[in-house]
Coordinates of N, CA and C in Angstrom, one line a residue:
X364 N 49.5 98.5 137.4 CA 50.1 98.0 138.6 C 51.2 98.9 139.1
X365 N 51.4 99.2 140.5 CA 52.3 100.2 140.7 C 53.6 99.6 141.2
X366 N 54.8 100.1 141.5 CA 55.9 99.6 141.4 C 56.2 98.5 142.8
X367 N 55.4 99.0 143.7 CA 55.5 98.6 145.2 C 54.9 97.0 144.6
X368 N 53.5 96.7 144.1 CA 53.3 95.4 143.5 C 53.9 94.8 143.0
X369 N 54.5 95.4 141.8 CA 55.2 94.3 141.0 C 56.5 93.6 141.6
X370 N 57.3 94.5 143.1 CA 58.0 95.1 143.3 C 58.1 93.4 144.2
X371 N 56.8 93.1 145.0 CA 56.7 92.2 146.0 C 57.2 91.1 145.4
X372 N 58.0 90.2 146.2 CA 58.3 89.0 146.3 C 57.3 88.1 146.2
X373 N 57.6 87.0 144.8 CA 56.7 86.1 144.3 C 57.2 84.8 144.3
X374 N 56.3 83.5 144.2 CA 57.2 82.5 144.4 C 56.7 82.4 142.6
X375 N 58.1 82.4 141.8 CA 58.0 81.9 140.9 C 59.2 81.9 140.3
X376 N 60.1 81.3 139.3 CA 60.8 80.8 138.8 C 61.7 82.2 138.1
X377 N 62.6 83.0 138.6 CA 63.7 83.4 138.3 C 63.5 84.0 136.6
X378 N 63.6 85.7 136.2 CA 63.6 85.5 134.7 C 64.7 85.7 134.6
X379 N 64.9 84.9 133.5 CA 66.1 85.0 132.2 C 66.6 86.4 132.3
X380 N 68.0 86.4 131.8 CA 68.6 87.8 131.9 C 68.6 88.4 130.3
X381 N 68.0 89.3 130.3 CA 67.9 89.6 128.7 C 68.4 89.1 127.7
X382 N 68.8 89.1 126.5 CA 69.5 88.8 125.7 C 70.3 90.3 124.9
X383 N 69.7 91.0 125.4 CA 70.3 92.4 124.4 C 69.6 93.6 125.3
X384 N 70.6 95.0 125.6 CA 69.9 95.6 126.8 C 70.7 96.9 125.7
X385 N 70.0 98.1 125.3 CA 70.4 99.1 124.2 C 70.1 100.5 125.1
X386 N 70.7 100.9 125.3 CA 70.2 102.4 125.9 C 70.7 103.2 124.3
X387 N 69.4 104.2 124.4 CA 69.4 105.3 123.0 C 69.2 106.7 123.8
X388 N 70.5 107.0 124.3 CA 70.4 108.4 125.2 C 69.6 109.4 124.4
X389 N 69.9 109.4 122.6 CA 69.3 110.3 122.0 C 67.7 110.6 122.4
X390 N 67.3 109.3 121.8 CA 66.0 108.7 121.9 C 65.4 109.2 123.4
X391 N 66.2 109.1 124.4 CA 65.7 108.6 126.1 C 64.9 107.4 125.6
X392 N 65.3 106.2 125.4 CA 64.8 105.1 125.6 C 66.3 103.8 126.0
X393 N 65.1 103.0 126.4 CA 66.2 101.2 126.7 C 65.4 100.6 125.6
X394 N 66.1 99.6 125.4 CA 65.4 98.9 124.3 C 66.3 97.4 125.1
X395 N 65.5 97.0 125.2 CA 65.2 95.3 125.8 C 65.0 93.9 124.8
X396 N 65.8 92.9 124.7 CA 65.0 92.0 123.7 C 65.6 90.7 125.1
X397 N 64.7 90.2 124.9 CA 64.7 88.9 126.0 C 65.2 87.3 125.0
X398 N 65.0 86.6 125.7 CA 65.8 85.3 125.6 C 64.6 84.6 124.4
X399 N 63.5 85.0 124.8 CA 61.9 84.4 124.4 C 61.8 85.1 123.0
X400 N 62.3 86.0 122.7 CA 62.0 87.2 121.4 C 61.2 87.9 121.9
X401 N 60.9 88.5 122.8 CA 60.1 89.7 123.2 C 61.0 90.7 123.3
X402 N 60.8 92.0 122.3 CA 61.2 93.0 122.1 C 60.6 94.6 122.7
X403 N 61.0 95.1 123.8 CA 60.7 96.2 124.5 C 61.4 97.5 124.4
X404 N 60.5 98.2 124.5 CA 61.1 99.8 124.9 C 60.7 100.3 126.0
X405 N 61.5 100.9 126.9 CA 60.7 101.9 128.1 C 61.2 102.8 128.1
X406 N 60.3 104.3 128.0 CA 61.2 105.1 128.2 C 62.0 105.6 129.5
X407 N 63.0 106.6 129.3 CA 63.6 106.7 130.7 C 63.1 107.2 132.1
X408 N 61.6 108.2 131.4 CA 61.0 108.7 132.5 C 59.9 107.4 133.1
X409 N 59.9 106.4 132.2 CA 58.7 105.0 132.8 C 59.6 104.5 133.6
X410 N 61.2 104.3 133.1 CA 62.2 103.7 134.4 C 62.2 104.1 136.0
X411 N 62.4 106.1 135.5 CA 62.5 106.4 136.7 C 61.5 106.7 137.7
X412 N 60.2 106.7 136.6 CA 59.1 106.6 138.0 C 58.6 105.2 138.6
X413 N 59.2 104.3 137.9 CA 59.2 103.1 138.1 C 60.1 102.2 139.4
X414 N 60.9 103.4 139.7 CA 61.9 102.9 140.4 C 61.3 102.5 142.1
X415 N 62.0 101.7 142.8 CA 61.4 100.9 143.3 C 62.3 100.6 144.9
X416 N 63.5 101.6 144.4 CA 64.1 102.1 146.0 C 63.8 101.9 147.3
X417 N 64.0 102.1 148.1 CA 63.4 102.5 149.6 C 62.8 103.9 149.5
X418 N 63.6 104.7 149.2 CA 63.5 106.0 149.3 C 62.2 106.6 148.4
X419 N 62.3 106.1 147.2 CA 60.9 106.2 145.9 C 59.7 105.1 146.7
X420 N 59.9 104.0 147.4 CA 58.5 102.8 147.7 C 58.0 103.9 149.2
X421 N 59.0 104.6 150.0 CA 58.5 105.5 151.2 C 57.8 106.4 150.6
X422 N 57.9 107.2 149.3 CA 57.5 108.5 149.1 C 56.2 108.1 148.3
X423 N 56.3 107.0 147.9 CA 54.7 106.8 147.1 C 53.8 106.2 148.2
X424 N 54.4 105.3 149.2 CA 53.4 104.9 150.4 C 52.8 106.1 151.2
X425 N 53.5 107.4 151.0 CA 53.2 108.3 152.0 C 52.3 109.4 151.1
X426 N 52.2 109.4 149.8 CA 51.5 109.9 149.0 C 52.3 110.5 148.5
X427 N 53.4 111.2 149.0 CA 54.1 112.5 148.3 C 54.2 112.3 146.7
X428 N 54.6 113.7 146.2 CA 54.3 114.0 145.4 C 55.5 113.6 144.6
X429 N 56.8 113.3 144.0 CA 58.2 113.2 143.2 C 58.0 113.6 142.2
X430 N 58.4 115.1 141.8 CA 58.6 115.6 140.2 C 59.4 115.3 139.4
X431 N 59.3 114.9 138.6 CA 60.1 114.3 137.8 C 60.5 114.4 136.7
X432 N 61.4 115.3 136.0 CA 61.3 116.2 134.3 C 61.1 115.0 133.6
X433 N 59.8 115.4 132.8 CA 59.9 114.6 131.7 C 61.1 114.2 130.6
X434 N 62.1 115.4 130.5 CA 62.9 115.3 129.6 C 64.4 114.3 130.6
X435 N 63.9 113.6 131.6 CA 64.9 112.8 132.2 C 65.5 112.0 131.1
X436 N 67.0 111.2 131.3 CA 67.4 110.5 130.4 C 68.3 109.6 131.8
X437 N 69.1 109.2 130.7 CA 70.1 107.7 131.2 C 71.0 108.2 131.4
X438 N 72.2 108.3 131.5 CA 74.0 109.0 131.6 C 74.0 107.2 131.7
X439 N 74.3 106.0 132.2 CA 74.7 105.1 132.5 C 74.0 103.5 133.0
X440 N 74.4 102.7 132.6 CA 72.9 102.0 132.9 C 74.7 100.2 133.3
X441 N 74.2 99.5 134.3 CA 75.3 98.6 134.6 C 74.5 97.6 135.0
X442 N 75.1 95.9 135.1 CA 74.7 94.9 135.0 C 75.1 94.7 136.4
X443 N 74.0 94.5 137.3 CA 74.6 94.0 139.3 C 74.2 92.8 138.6
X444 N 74.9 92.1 140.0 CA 75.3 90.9 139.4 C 74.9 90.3 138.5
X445 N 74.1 89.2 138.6 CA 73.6 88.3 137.9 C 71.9 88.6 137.6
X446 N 71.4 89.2 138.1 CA 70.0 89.1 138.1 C 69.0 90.8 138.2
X447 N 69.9 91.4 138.0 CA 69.9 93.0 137.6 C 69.9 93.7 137.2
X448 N 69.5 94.9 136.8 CA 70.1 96.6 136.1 C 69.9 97.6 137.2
X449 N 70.9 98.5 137.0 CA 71.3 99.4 137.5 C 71.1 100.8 136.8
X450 N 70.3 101.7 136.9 CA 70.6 103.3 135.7 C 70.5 104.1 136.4
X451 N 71.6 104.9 136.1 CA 72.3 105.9 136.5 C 71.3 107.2 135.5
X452 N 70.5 107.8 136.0 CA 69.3 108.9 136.0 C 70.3 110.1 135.6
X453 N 69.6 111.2 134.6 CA 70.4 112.3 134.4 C 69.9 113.7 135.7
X454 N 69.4 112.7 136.7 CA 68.6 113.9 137.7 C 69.4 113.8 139.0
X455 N 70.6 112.3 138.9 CA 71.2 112.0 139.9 C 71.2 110.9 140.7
X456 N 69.8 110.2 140.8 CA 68.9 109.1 141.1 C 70.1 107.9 140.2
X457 N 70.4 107.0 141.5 CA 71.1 105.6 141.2 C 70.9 104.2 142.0
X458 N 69.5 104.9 142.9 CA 69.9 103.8 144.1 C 68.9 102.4 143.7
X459 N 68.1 102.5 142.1 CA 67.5 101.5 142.5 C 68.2 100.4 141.8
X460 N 67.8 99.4 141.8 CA 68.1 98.5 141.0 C 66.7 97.4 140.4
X461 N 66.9 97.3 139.4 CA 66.0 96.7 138.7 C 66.2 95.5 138.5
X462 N 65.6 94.3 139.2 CA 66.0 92.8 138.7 C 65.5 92.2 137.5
X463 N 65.4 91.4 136.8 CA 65.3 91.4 135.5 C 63.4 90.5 135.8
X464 N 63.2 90.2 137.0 CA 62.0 89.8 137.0 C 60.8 91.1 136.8
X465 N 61.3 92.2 137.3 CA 60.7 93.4 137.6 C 60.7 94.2 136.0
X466 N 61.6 94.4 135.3 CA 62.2 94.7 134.0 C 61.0 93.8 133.2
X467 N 61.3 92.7 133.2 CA 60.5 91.9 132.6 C 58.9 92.1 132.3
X468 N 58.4 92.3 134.1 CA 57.2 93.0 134.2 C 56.8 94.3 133.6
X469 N 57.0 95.1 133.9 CA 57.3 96.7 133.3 C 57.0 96.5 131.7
X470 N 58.2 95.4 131.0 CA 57.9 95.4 129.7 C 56.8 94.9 129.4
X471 N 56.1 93.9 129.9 CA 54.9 93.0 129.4 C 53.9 94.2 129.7
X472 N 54.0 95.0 130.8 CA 52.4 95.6 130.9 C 52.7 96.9 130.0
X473 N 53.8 97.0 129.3 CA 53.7 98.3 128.8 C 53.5 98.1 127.4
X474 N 53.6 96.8 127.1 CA 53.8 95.9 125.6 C 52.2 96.3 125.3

């Protein structure tokens, strides 16, 4: 499923805000555990091609190409408000934000 999909507005009931959110800069991984006990990892380059921007949903609608070093990582990762994450990319990239319905997604299909 690509990110523009998962990305769409659904009518369904609000997810839960994690229970535990671990960034392992070493690793380049997040490690995720939810309210339910589902326990995730993604790496930092599944985040950032994942991301779901304006600027990232124009460039994949229009085909372009976004290179992306594998060896990407995290510098910072913040909680918007209530219903969010925020990571701060070691390539510069900050604008997306991740709601925890979308996060949620990502981990199920990657589980």
């Amino acid at each position: 499923m690509t990110a523009e999909a998962l990305a769409q507005p659904s009518v369904q009931t609000p997810t839960e805000a994690p229970s535990q959110v671990r960034l392992r800069r070493k690793q380049k991984v997040v490690e995720i555990t939810w309210p339910d006990g589902l326990e995730s990892r993604l790496s930092c380059l599944v985040l950032r091609k994942s991301c779901a921007c304006s600027g990232c949903s124009a460039a994949r609608k229009k085909g372009a190409i976004t290179l992306i070093d594998a060896d990407i990582g995290i510098d910072n990762l913040n909680v918007h408000g209530v219903s969010a994450m925020q990571f701060h990319f070691t390539d510069g990239h900050n604008r997306g934000l991740y709601p925890w319905t979308y996060l949620r997604q990502l981990c199920e299909q990657l589980s």
